[in-house]
Coordinates of C-alpha atoms and ligand atoms in Angstrom, one line a residue:
M295 CA 99.5 87.0 108.7
C296 CA 100.6 83.8 110.4
G297 CA 102.2 81.1 108.3
I298 CA 101.0 77.5 108.0
V299 CA 102.8 74.4 106.7
G300 CA 101.5 70.9 106.5
A301 CA 102.9 67.6 105.1
V302 CA 102.0 64.0 104.6
A303 CA 104.9 61.9 103.3
Q304 CA 106.8 58.6 103.5
R305 CA 109.8 60.3 105.1
N306 CA 110.4 62.3 108.2
I307 CA 108.9 65.6 107.4
V308 CA 110.1 67.6 110.4
S309 CA 112.9 69.4 108.4
V310 CA 110.4 70.3 105.7
L311 CA 108.1 71.8 108.3
I312 CA 110.9 73.8 110.0
E313 CA 112.3 75.0 106.7
G314 CA 108.8 76.1 105.6
L315 CA 108.4 78.1 108.9
R316 CA 111.8 79.8 108.3
R317 CA 110.5 81.0 104.9
L318 CA 107.2 82.0 106.3
E319 CA 108.6 84.1 109.2
Y320 CA 107.8 87.2 107.1
R321 CA 104.2 86.5 108.0
G322 CA 104.7 86.9 111.8
Y323 CA 107.2 85.8 114.4
D324 CA 105.5 86.1 117.8
S325 CA 105.8 82.4 118.3
C326 CA 106.2 79.2 116.3
G327 CA 105.4 75.5 116.7
V328 CA 105.2 72.2 115.1
A329 CA 103.2 69.0 115.7
V330 CA 103.8 65.5 114.2
L331 CA 101.7 62.4 114.5
G332 CA 103.3 59.7 116.6
E333 CA 102.0 56.3 117.8
N334 CA 100.2 57.9 120.7
G335 CA 98.8 60.9 119.0
P336 CA 100.1 64.3 118.1
R337 CA 103.4 65.5 119.7
R338 CA 104.3 69.2 119.6
A339 CA 107.1 71.7 120.3
R340 CA 106.4 75.4 120.6
S341 CA 108.6 78.4 121.1
V342 CA 108.1 82.1 121.7
A343 CA 111.6 82.7 120.3
R344 CA 112.4 82.3 116.7
V345 CA 112.4 79.2 114.4
A346 CA 116.0 78.5 115.2
D347 CA 115.0 77.8 118.8
L348 CA 112.2 75.5 117.7
D349 CA 114.6 73.7 115.5
E350 CA 116.9 73.1 118.5
Q351 CA 113.9 71.8 120.5
V352 CA 112.9 69.3 117.8
H353 CA 116.4 68.1 117.4
E354 CA 116.9 67.6 121.1
G355 CA 113.5 66.0 121.4
H356 CA 114.2 63.7 118.4
F357 CA 111.0 64.6 116.7
D358 CA 110.1 62.2 113.9
G359 CA 107.0 61.8 111.9
I360 CA 105.5 61.4 108.4
T361 CA 102.4 63.5 109.0
G362 CA 102.7 67.0 110.5
I363 CA 101.7 70.6 110.7
A364 CA 103.5 73.8 111.7
H365 CA 102.8 77.5 112.3
T366 CA 104.5 80.8 112.8
R367 CA 102.2 83.3 114.6
W368 CA 101.3 86.9 114.5
A369 CA 99.1 87.2 117.5
T370 CA 95.6 88.6 117.2
H371 CA 93.9 87.0 120.1
G372 CA 96.0 86.4 123.2
A373 CA 99.5 87.4 124.1
P374 CA 102.5 85.9 122.3
V375 CA 103.1 83.3 125.0
T376 CA 103.7 79.5 124.7
D377 CA 100.1 78.6 125.7
N378 CA 98.8 80.6 122.8
A379 CA 101.3 79.3 120.3
H380 CA 99.9 76.9 117.6
P381 CA 99.5 74.0 117.0
I382 CA 96.5 74.0 119.3
F383 CA 95.4 70.7 120.6
S384 CA 92.0 69.3 121.4
K385 CA 91.9 66.4 124.0
D386 CA 95.4 65.4 122.9
A387 CA 93.8 63.8 119.8
L388 CA 93.6 66.6 117.3
A389 CA 96.1 69.3 116.4
L390 CA 95.3 72.5 114.4
V391 CA 97.1 75.5 113.0
H392 CA 95.2 78.6 111.9
N393 CA 95.7 81.9 110.1
G394 CA 92.9 84.4 110.5
I395 CA 90.3 85.6 113.0
I396 CA 87.2 83.8 114.1
E397 CA 84.7 86.5 114.9
N398 CA 82.1 84.4 116.7
Y399 CA 84.7 82.6 118.9
E400 CA 83.1 83.8 122.2
T401 CA 79.7 82.3 121.4
L402 CA 81.4 79.1 120.2
R403 CA 83.6 78.9 123.3
E404 CA 80.5 79.1 125.6
M405 CA 78.8 76.4 123.6
L406 CA 81.9 74.2 123.7
R407 CA 82.4 74.8 127.4
G408 CA 78.9 73.5 127.9
K409 CA 80.0 70.3 126.2
G410 CA 82.9 69.9 128.6
Y411 CA 85.8 71.3 126.6
E412 CA 88.4 73.1 128.7
F413 CA 90.1 76.1 127.2
V414 CA 93.8 76.5 127.9
S415 CA 94.7 79.4 125.5
Q416 CA 93.3 82.9 124.9
T417 CA 93.2 82.3 121.2
D418 CA 90.1 82.4 119.0
T419 CA 91.8 79.4 117.3
E420 CA 91.1 77.0 120.1
V421 CA 87.4 77.0 119.4
I422 CA 88.1 75.6 115.9
A423 CA 90.1 72.7 117.3
H424 CA 87.5 71.8 119.9
L425 CA 84.6 72.3 117.4
I426 CA 86.2 69.9 114.9
H427 CA 86.9 67.4 117.7
S428 CA 83.3 67.7 118.9
V429 CA 81.9 66.6 115.5
Y430 CA 84.5 64.1 114.7
R431 CA 83.1 60.6 114.0
G432 CA 85.9 58.9 112.2
D433 CA 86.2 61.2 109.2
L434 CA 88.3 64.3 109.7
F435 CA 87.4 65.7 106.3
A436 CA 83.7 65.5 107.1
A437 CA 84.3 66.9 110.6
V438 CA 86.2 69.9 109.2
R439 CA 83.4 70.6 106.7
E440 CA 80.8 70.4 109.4
A441 CA 82.7 72.6 111.8
I442 CA 83.7 75.4 109.4
A443 CA 80.0 75.8 108.5
Q444 CA 79.7 77.3 112.0
L445 CA 82.6 79.7 111.8
H446 CA 82.3 83.4 111.0
G447 CA 85.4 85.3 110.0
A448 CA 88.6 84.4 108.2
Y449 CA 90.7 81.2 108.3
A450 CA 93.2 79.0 106.6
I451 CA 93.6 75.9 108.7
A452 CA 95.5 72.6 108.7
V453 CA 94.4 69.8 111.0
L454 CA 95.5 66.3 111.8
H455 CA 93.9 63.6 114.1
K456 CA 95.5 60.7 115.9
D457 CA 93.1 58.2 114.3
Q458 CA 94.0 59.1 110.7
P459 CA 97.8 58.8 110.7
H460 CA 98.3 59.7 107.0
T461 CA 95.9 62.6 106.6
V462 CA 96.1 66.4 106.9
V463 CA 92.9 68.4 106.2
G464 CA 93.0 72.0 105.1
A465 CA 90.4 74.7 104.5
R466 CA 90.4 78.3 103.5
Q467 CA 88.1 81.2 103.7
G468 CA 89.6 84.7 103.5
S469 CA 93.2 83.6 104.2
P470 CA 95.6 82.1 101.6
L471 CA 96.4 78.4 101.4
V472 CA 98.1 76.4 98.7
V473 CA 98.4 72.7 98.1
G474 CA 101.9 71.4 97.0
L475 CA 101.8 68.2 95.0
G476 CA 104.7 65.8 95.3
N477 CA 105.4 62.2 94.4
G478 CA 103.8 60.0 97.1
E479 CA 103.8 63.1 99.4
N480 CA 101.6 66.2 99.5
F481 CA 101.9 69.5 101.3
L482 CA 99.9 72.5 102.4
A483 CA 101.2 76.0 103.0
S484 CA 100.2 79.7 103.3
D485 CA 102.6 80.5 100.5
A486 CA 104.3 78.4 97.7
L487 CA 107.6 79.8 98.9
A488 CA 107.4 77.7 102.0
L489 CA 107.6 74.5 99.9
A490 CA 110.5 75.5 97.5
G491 CA 112.7 72.5 97.3
S492 CA 109.9 70.0 98.0
T493 CA 107.7 70.7 95.0
E494 CA 107.0 73.1 92.1
R495 CA 103.5 71.9 91.4
F496 CA 100.8 73.9 93.2
I497 CA 97.1 74.3 93.5
F498 CA 95.9 77.6 94.8
L499 CA 92.8 76.8 96.8
E500 CA 89.8 79.0 96.3
E501 CA 87.6 80.6 98.9
G502 CA 85.5 78.0 100.7
D503 CA 87.6 75.0 99.5
V504 CA 88.3 72.1 101.8
C505 CA 91.1 69.7 101.0
E506 CA 92.3 66.3 102.2
L507 CA 96.0 65.4 101.8
S508 CA 97.0 61.8 101.8
L509 CA 100.1 59.9 100.6
D510 CA 98.7 59.2 97.2
G511 CA 96.6 62.2 96.4
V512 CA 94.6 65.3 97.3
R513 CA 90.9 65.6 97.4
I514 CA 89.3 69.0 97.1
V515 CA 85.6 70.1 97.5
D516 CA 84.3 73.5 97.0
R517 CA 82.1 75.5 99.4
D518 CA 79.0 73.6 98.3
G519 CA 80.6 70.3 98.8
N520 CA 81.1 69.5 95.1
E521 CA 84.3 67.7 94.1
A522 CA 86.5 70.4 92.6
Q523 CA 89.1 70.1 89.9
R524 CA 91.6 72.9 90.4
E525 CA 94.3 74.0 88.0
V526 CA 97.7 72.6 88.8
R527 CA 100.3 75.4 88.4
Q528 CA 104.0 75.1 87.9
V529 CA 105.7 77.6 90.3
A530 CA 109.5 77.7 90.6
A531 CA 109.5 79.4 93.9
Y532 CA 113.0 80.5 94.8
G533 CA 113.5 79.4 98.4
G534 CA 117.3 79.6 98.6
A535 CA 118.7 81.4 101.6
V536 CA 119.0 85.1 100.7
E537 CA 122.4 86.3 101.6
L538 CA 123.0 89.5 103.5
G539 CA 126.4 90.0 101.8
P540 CA 128.2 93.1 103.2
Y541 CA 125.0 94.5 104.9
R542 CA 124.1 94.5 108.5
H543 CA 120.4 94.0 107.9
F544 CA 118.1 93.0 105.0
M545 CA 116.5 96.4 105.2
Q546 CA 119.8 98.1 104.4
K547 CA 120.5 95.6 101.7
E548 CA 117.1 96.2 100.2
I549 CA 117.6 100.0 100.3
F550 CA 120.8 99.5 98.3
E551 CA 119.1 97.1 95.9
Q552 CA 116.7 99.9 94.7
P553 CA 118.7 100.9 91.6
R554 CA 118.6 97.2 90.4
A555 CA 115.0 96.7 91.4
I556 CA 114.0 99.8 89.5
T557 CA 116.0 98.8 86.4
D558 CA 114.2 95.4 86.5
T559 CA 110.8 97.1 86.8
I560 CA 111.0 99.7 84.1
P561 CA 109.4 98.4 81.0
Q562 CA 111.8 97.7 78.1
A563 CA 109.7 99.2 75.4
D564 CA 110.5 102.5 73.8
S565 CA 107.1 103.9 74.4
F566 CA 104.3 103.8 77.0
D567 CA 102.3 100.9 75.7
P568 CA 99.1 99.7 77.5
S569 CA 99.9 96.1 76.7
I570 CA 102.4 96.1 79.6
F571 CA 99.3 96.0 81.9
G572 CA 97.6 93.1 80.1
E573 CA 96.2 92.1 76.7
D574 CA 93.0 94.0 77.2
A575 CA 94.5 97.1 78.8
G576 CA 94.1 99.3 75.7
K577 CA 90.4 98.6 75.6
V578 CA 89.9 99.0 79.3
F579 CA 91.9 102.2 79.5
A580 CA 89.8 103.7 76.7
E581 CA 86.6 103.0 78.6
I582 CA 87.5 104.5 82.0
D583 CA 86.9 108.0 83.2
S584 CA 88.6 107.9 86.6
L585 CA 90.7 105.8 89.0
L586 CA 90.0 104.5 92.5
I587 CA 93.2 103.4 94.2
L588 CA 92.9 101.1 97.2
A589 CA 95.8 100.1 99.4
C590 CA 97.2 100.0 103.0
G591 CA 100.3 101.3 104.7
T592 CA 103.3 102.1 102.5
S593 CA 101.3 101.0 99.4
Y594 CA 98.7 103.6 100.3
Y595 CA 101.4 106.2 100.2
S596 CA 102.5 105.1 96.7
G597 CA 98.9 105.5 95.7
L598 CA 98.8 109.0 97.2
T599 CA 101.9 110.0 95.2
A600 CA 100.4 108.5 92.1
K601 CA 97.3 110.7 92.4
Y602 CA 99.5 113.7 91.8
W603 CA 100.9 112.1 88.7
L604 CA 97.6 110.8 87.4
E605 CA 95.8 114.1 87.8
S606 CA 98.7 116.3 86.5
I607 CA 100.0 114.2 83.6
A608 CA 97.0 112.1 82.5
K609 CA 94.3 114.6 83.7
I610 CA 92.2 111.8 85.0
P611 CA 90.3 112.2 88.3
T612 CA 91.8 109.9 90.9
Q613 CA 90.6 108.9 94.4
V614 CA 92.9 107.1 96.8
E615 CA 91.4 105.3 99.8
I616 CA 92.7 103.2 102.7
A617 CA 91.4 99.7 101.8
S618 CA 90.2 98.9 105.4
E619 CA 88.1 102.1 105.4
Y620 CA 86.7 101.7 101.9
R621 CA 85.5 98.1 102.4
Y622 CA 83.2 99.2 105.3
R623 CA 81.8 102.5 104.2
E624 CA 79.0 103.3 101.8
S625 CA 80.4 104.7 98.6
V626 CA 79.1 105.7 95.3
P627 CA 80.4 103.2 92.7
N628 CA 81.3 104.3 89.2
P629 CA 81.5 101.4 86.8
K630 CA 83.7 103.5 84.5
S631 CA 86.3 103.9 87.2
L632 CA 89.4 101.7 87.1
V633 CA 90.0 100.1 90.5
V634 CA 93.8 99.9 91.2
V635 CA 94.9 97.8 94.1
I636 CA 98.5 98.0 95.4
S637 CA 100.2 95.5 97.6
Q638 CA 103.7 94.1 97.8
S639 CA 102.6 90.5 98.6
G640 CA 99.2 90.6 96.8
E641 CA 97.7 88.9 99.8
T642 CA 97.0 91.9 102.0
A643 CA 93.6 90.9 103.6
D644 CA 92.1 94.4 103.7
T645 CA 93.1 95.2 100.1
L646 CA 91.8 91.9 98.8
A647 CA 88.5 92.5 100.7
A648 CA 88.3 96.0 99.3
L649 CA 88.8 94.7 95.8
K650 CA 86.0 92.2 96.3
H651 CA 83.8 94.9 97.7
A652 CA 84.5 97.1 94.7
Q653 CA 83.7 94.3 92.4
S654 CA 80.5 93.5 94.3
L655 CA 79.4 97.1 93.8
G656 CA 79.7 96.7 90.0
H657 CA 83.3 97.9 89.4
K658 CA 84.4 95.7 86.5
H659 CA 87.7 97.2 85.6
T660 CA 90.5 96.3 88.0
L661 CA 94.3 96.5 88.0
A662 CA 96.8 95.1 90.5
V663 CA 100.2 96.6 91.1
C664 CA 102.0 93.8 92.9
N665 CA 105.4 92.1 93.5
V666 CA 104.2 88.5 93.5
G667 CA 102.9 87.1 90.2
T668 CA 101.1 84.1 91.7
S669 CA 99.3 86.2 94.4
A670 CA 95.5 86.3 95.0
M671 CA 95.4 89.9 94.0
V672 CA 96.9 89.3 90.6
R673 CA 94.6 86.3 90.1
Q674 CA 91.6 88.3 91.0
T675 CA 92.1 91.4 88.8
E676 CA 91.5 92.0 85.1
L677 CA 94.9 93.7 84.6
S678 CA 98.2 93.7 86.4
F679 CA 101.6 95.2 86.6
L680 CA 104.3 93.2 88.3
T681 CA 107.0 95.1 90.1
H682 CA 110.4 93.3 90.0
A683 CA 111.7 94.2 93.4
G684 CA 112.7 90.7 94.2
R685 CA 112.1 89.2 97.6
E686 CA 111.7 91.9 100.3
I687 CA 112.5 90.4 103.7
G688 CA 112.8 93.5 105.9
V689 CA 109.3 94.2 107.4
A690 CA 109.7 97.9 106.6
S691 CA 109.1 98.2 102.9
T692 CA 111.7 100.0 100.8
K693 CA 112.3 98.6 97.3
A694 CA 108.7 97.4 97.0
F695 CA 107.6 101.1 97.5
T696 CA 110.0 102.6 95.0
T697 CA 109.2 100.0 92.4
Q698 CA 105.4 100.6 93.0
L699 CA 106.1 104.3 92.3
V700 CA 107.8 103.4 89.0
A701 CA 104.8 101.2 88.1
L702 CA 102.3 103.9 88.9
F703 CA 104.3 106.6 87.0
V704 CA 104.3 104.3 84.0
L705 CA 100.5 103.9 84.4
A706 CA 100.1 107.7 84.6
A707 CA 102.2 108.2 81.5
T708 CA 100.4 105.5 79.6
L709 CA 97.0 107.0 80.4
A710 CA 98.3 110.4 79.5
K711 CA 99.4 109.2 76.1
L712 CA 96.1 107.4 75.4
R713 CA 94.1 110.5 76.4
G714 CA 96.2 112.8 74.2
H715 CA 98.0 114.6 77.0
L716 CA 101.5 113.4 76.2
S717 CA 103.5 114.8 73.3
D718 CA 106.2 112.6 71.6
E719 CA 108.8 114.9 73.1
Q720 CA 107.4 114.5 76.7
E721 CA 107.2 110.7 76.2
A722 CA 110.8 110.5 75.1
G723 CA 111.7 112.8 78.1
Y724 CA 109.9 110.7 80.7
L725 CA 111.4 107.5 79.3
K726 CA 114.9 109.0 79.4
Q727 CA 114.4 110.1 83.0
L728 CA 113.1 106.7 84.0
R729 CA 116.1 105.0 82.5
H730 CA 118.5 107.4 84.2
L731 CA 116.7 106.8 87.6
P732 CA 119.0 104.0 88.8
A733 CA 122.1 106.1 88.3
A734 CA 120.4 109.1 90.1
L735 CA 119.5 106.7 93.0
N736 CA 123.1 105.6 93.3
S737 CA 124.2 109.2 93.9
V738 CA 121.4 109.5 96.6
L739 CA 122.7 106.3 98.3
A740 CA 126.1 107.9 98.5
L741 CA 124.7 110.3 101.1
E742 CA 124.6 107.5 103.6
P743 CA 127.6 108.7 105.7
Q744 CA 126.0 112.2 106.2
I745 CA 122.7 110.5 107.2
I746 CA 124.5 108.3 109.7
A747 CA 125.8 111.5 111.4
W748 CA 122.2 112.8 111.7
S749 CA 120.9 109.5 113.0
E750 CA 122.9 109.7 116.2
E751 CA 121.0 112.9 117.1
F752 CA 117.7 111.3 116.1
S753 CA 118.2 108.2 118.2
R754 CA 118.0 110.3 121.3
K755 CA 114.6 111.8 120.4
E756 CA 111.2 110.5 121.2
H757 CA 109.2 112.5 118.6
A758 CA 109.7 113.8 115.1
L759 CA 107.7 115.8 112.6
F760 CA 108.0 115.3 108.8
L761 CA 107.0 118.0 106.3
G762 CA 106.5 117.9 102.6
R763 CA 104.4 119.7 100.0
G764 CA 102.5 118.5 96.9
L765 CA 104.0 115.4 95.4
H766 CA 106.4 115.1 98.4
Y767 CA 103.7 115.1 101.1
P768 CA 103.2 111.4 100.7
I769 CA 106.9 111.0 100.8
A770 CA 107.0 112.8 104.2
L771 CA 104.2 110.4 105.3
E772 CA 106.3 107.4 104.2
G773 CA 109.4 108.8 106.0
A774 CA 107.4 109.2 109.2
L775 CA 106.0 105.7 108.9
K776 CA 109.5 104.2 108.4
L777 CA 110.8 105.9 111.5
K778 CA 107.9 104.7 113.6
E779 CA 108.0 101.2 112.3
I780 CA 111.6 100.4 113.1
S781 CA 113.0 102.9 115.6
Y782 CA 109.7 103.2 117.6
I783 CA 110.1 107.0 117.6
H784 CA 106.7 108.7 117.4
A785 CA 106.6 110.5 114.1
E786 CA 103.9 112.4 112.2
A787 CA 103.9 113.9 108.8
Y788 CA 102.1 117.1 107.6
P789 CA 101.8 118.9 104.4
A790 CA 104.0 121.9 105.3
G791 CA 101.2 124.4 104.8
E792 CA 99.2 122.8 107.6
L793 CA 101.9 123.5 110.2
K794 CA 100.4 126.7 111.4
H795 CA 97.0 125.1 111.7
G796 CA 98.0 123.0 114.7
P797 CA 101.3 121.1 114.8
L798 CA 103.4 124.2 115.2
A799 CA 102.4 124.1 118.8
L800 CA 104.5 121.0 119.2
V801 CA 107.7 122.5 117.9
T802 CA 110.5 122.8 120.5
E803 CA 114.2 121.9 120.3
A804 CA 113.1 118.4 121.4
M805 CA 111.1 117.9 118.2
P806 CA 113.3 117.5 115.1
V807 CA 111.5 118.6 112.0
V808 CA 112.5 116.7 108.9
T809 CA 111.7 118.5 105.7
V810 CA 111.6 117.2 102.1
A811 CA 112.6 120.2 100.0
P812 CA 112.8 119.6 96.3
N813 CA 113.3 122.5 94.0
D814 CA 109.8 122.5 92.6
A815 CA 107.0 125.1 92.3
L816 CA 106.3 125.0 96.0
L817 CA 109.9 125.7 97.2
E818 CA 109.3 129.3 98.1
K819 CA 106.2 128.4 100.2
L820 CA 108.2 125.6 101.8
K821 CA 111.0 128.0 102.7
S822 CA 108.5 130.2 104.5
N823 CA 107.3 127.1 106.5
I824 CA 111.0 126.4 107.4
Q825 CA 111.3 129.9 108.7
E826 CA 108.1 129.4 110.8
V827 CA 109.8 126.5 112.5
R828 CA 113.1 128.3 113.0
A829 CA 111.4 131.3 114.6
R830 CA 110.0 128.9 117.3
G831 CA 113.5 127.4 118.1
G832 CA 112.8 124.2 116.2
E833 CA 115.6 122.0 114.8
L834 CA 115.3 121.5 111.1
Y835 CA 116.7 118.6 109.1
V836 CA 116.3 119.4 105.5
F837 CA 116.8 117.2 102.4
A838 CA 117.2 119.9 99.8
D839 CA 117.8 119.7 96.1
A840 CA 121.3 121.1 95.3
D841 CA 119.8 124.1 93.5
T842 CA 117.5 125.2 96.3
K843 CA 120.0 127.6 98.0
I844 CA 118.9 126.3 101.4
V845 CA 122.2 126.2 103.4
N846 CA 123.3 125.0 106.9
D847 CA 122.7 127.6 109.6
E848 CA 121.9 127.7 113.3
G849 CA 119.1 125.1 113.9
L850 CA 119.1 124.3 110.2
H851 CA 120.9 121.1 109.0
V852 CA 120.9 120.5 105.3
I853 CA 121.8 117.4 103.2
R854 CA 122.1 118.2 99.5
M855 CA 120.3 115.9 97.1
P856 CA 121.2 115.7 93.4
E857 CA 119.6 118.2 91.0
H858 CA 115.8 118.3 91.0
Y859 CA 114.4 115.3 89.2
G860 CA 111.1 116.7 88.0
L861 CA 108.0 114.6 88.5
L862 CA 110.1 111.5 89.4
S863 CA 111.7 113.3 92.4
P864 CA 109.6 111.5 95.1
I865 CA 111.4 108.3 94.1
L866 CA 114.7 109.9 95.0
H867 CA 113.6 111.8 98.0
V868 CA 112.2 108.8 99.9
V869 CA 115.6 107.1 99.9
P870 CA 117.4 109.4 102.5
L871 CA 114.3 109.0 104.7
Q872 CA 114.6 105.2 104.5
L873 CA 118.3 105.5 105.4
L874 CA 117.5 108.0 108.3
A875 CA 115.0 105.6 109.8
Y876 CA 117.3 102.6 109.3
H877 CA 120.4 104.2 110.9
T878 CA 118.3 105.7 113.8
A879 CA 116.9 102.3 114.5
C880 CA 120.4 100.8 114.4
A881 CA 121.6 103.4 116.9
R882 CA 118.7 102.5 119.2
G883 CA 119.5 98.8 118.9
T884 CA 116.0 97.7 117.7
D885 CA 115.4 94.5 115.7
V886 CA 115.3 96.3 112.3
D887 CA 114.2 93.5 110.1
K888 CA 111.6 92.2 112.5
P889 CA 110.3 95.1 114.4
R890 CA 108.1 94.5 117.4
N891 CA 104.4 93.7 116.9
L892 CA 104.6 93.8 113.1
A893 CA 104.8 91.3 110.2
K894 CA 105.6 91.5 106.6
S895 CA 102.5 90.3 105.0
V896 CA 99.2 91.4 106.6
T897 CA 96.8 88.6 105.8
V898 CA 94.3 89.4 108.7
E899 CA 92.0 92.3 109.1
Ligands
LIG1191 N1 93.8 84.5 115.6 C1 94.9 83.6 115.7 C2 95.7 83.5 114.4 C3 96.4 84.9 114.2 C4 96.7 85.2 112.8 O1 96.3 84.6 111.8 N2 97.5 86.3 112.6 O2 97.8 86.7 111.3 C5 95.8 83.9 116.9 O3 95.8 84.9 117.4 O4 96.6 83.0 117.2

């Protein structure tokens, strides 16, 4: 996470930097800061409040400059306090912003202390600033190249030096960085979105690249020091202010946008055609014998749901792994397996690293399910499916998750068809159900008032259990994650059959038990699990399909969902859990869209 912006222009670039930070706040919001080059060297403002506060500071301080860098932080090393906020200075001559983690910072800090450098922050970043300063001999580009050769870990950086008034140098290794090309002005940013309004021409730097921005051009060298010609891409990043409309928070708005997001994501074709995943998809799908899904957080839960679909409809063995685990464990590669990576942003560091790891092990077939077409993940995979959720601003993912589920269901149905497991009738049935999904979602959203009534109760609890079975177990996991993320209530999810193997010991009237109860083959088993909780005095909150015959009773609260929606039911059942988490968080007065300690896009390990 962390967001970087840099600019060299012939006009005051402070507003470009501040606007860029506003658009990058999704990457972290522990602190923010900006530095511009003035006559006497770099001048900075930093804030541990939000960008609006920084904006006030730069206005009041009359900040003005044609060369500058800025940063919004998600702290990894050192508390979110002003001293640790970037830009970080070295000897008042050099200013630097950084996204990533320097693993050998302790060794470098000792070495630099030995050379007389004083450390005033707890960040790992400060070593990069002093290191570059220590090797600077009049050429910032050369100094950055020399310094980064000593860094272990991940970084995207932007640096300026008082002796080079029209220069910003950038470098990337493991964290994203794009160059924005203007007329007589050039920019750097973690994401093209930050520069919407300033330019639509971008270069996506590659791993190991170092670049130098000046007024009249951009110079790039690759990791070996060779001059690099990188493709210039036209990206019309929409940077307009996203309106809240009648909603209190973006998360609520995004929950209610799901019918539209799903409509936009469902393929238009009247059949499940592999070409939707890329030109070569038909050939690739014919070669594979299994799937390996790699993802983190909410995306991991969409992968877990997909496993049920892929194995039951397409009859293809599927393994789902947490990306940060997979990348570091010894596994047995199968070159005939399709590696599927799932990420809203397409920049999730652990998932990107897991993808690279899989490729290095000989996995040649890869597919990204992603919400951002220009992202690293889409660029680095053979095939892709873009979800059309639109911009998701709330840190807790909602519409990105349900559109991922749609994408993965389409994948399962497409593979089922190619493998001869889908009759024409089934295909027509699935397509019909998909098309009707937005309407079905609207009737689930209409349950909001009933859920608000429950959320009052929930807001007074400190713990909650979520239960689901089969296809809906990952939905219980996602429901618990939502509640944790934004209401800070401790929540855990279990497959309901596991209750008696341990968690039942936790059940008292102080522990609400949320149960996802669709009318599927496991309903009778689930009903027994519900009785196990009731017998111990537990309070149950059940989302039951209308035809399940589970009714309100002592200690048993029921909200009726629409009729059972077959295999697509998880897409409906997750929505009341999103609403429950949302309204519980509102009742507790938390910062719903920017929950503590989190960030939207997780671009560090
Ligand atoms: N390690 C640096 C930058 C943090 C970062 O990139 N977070 O995503 C710090 O802690 O300031």
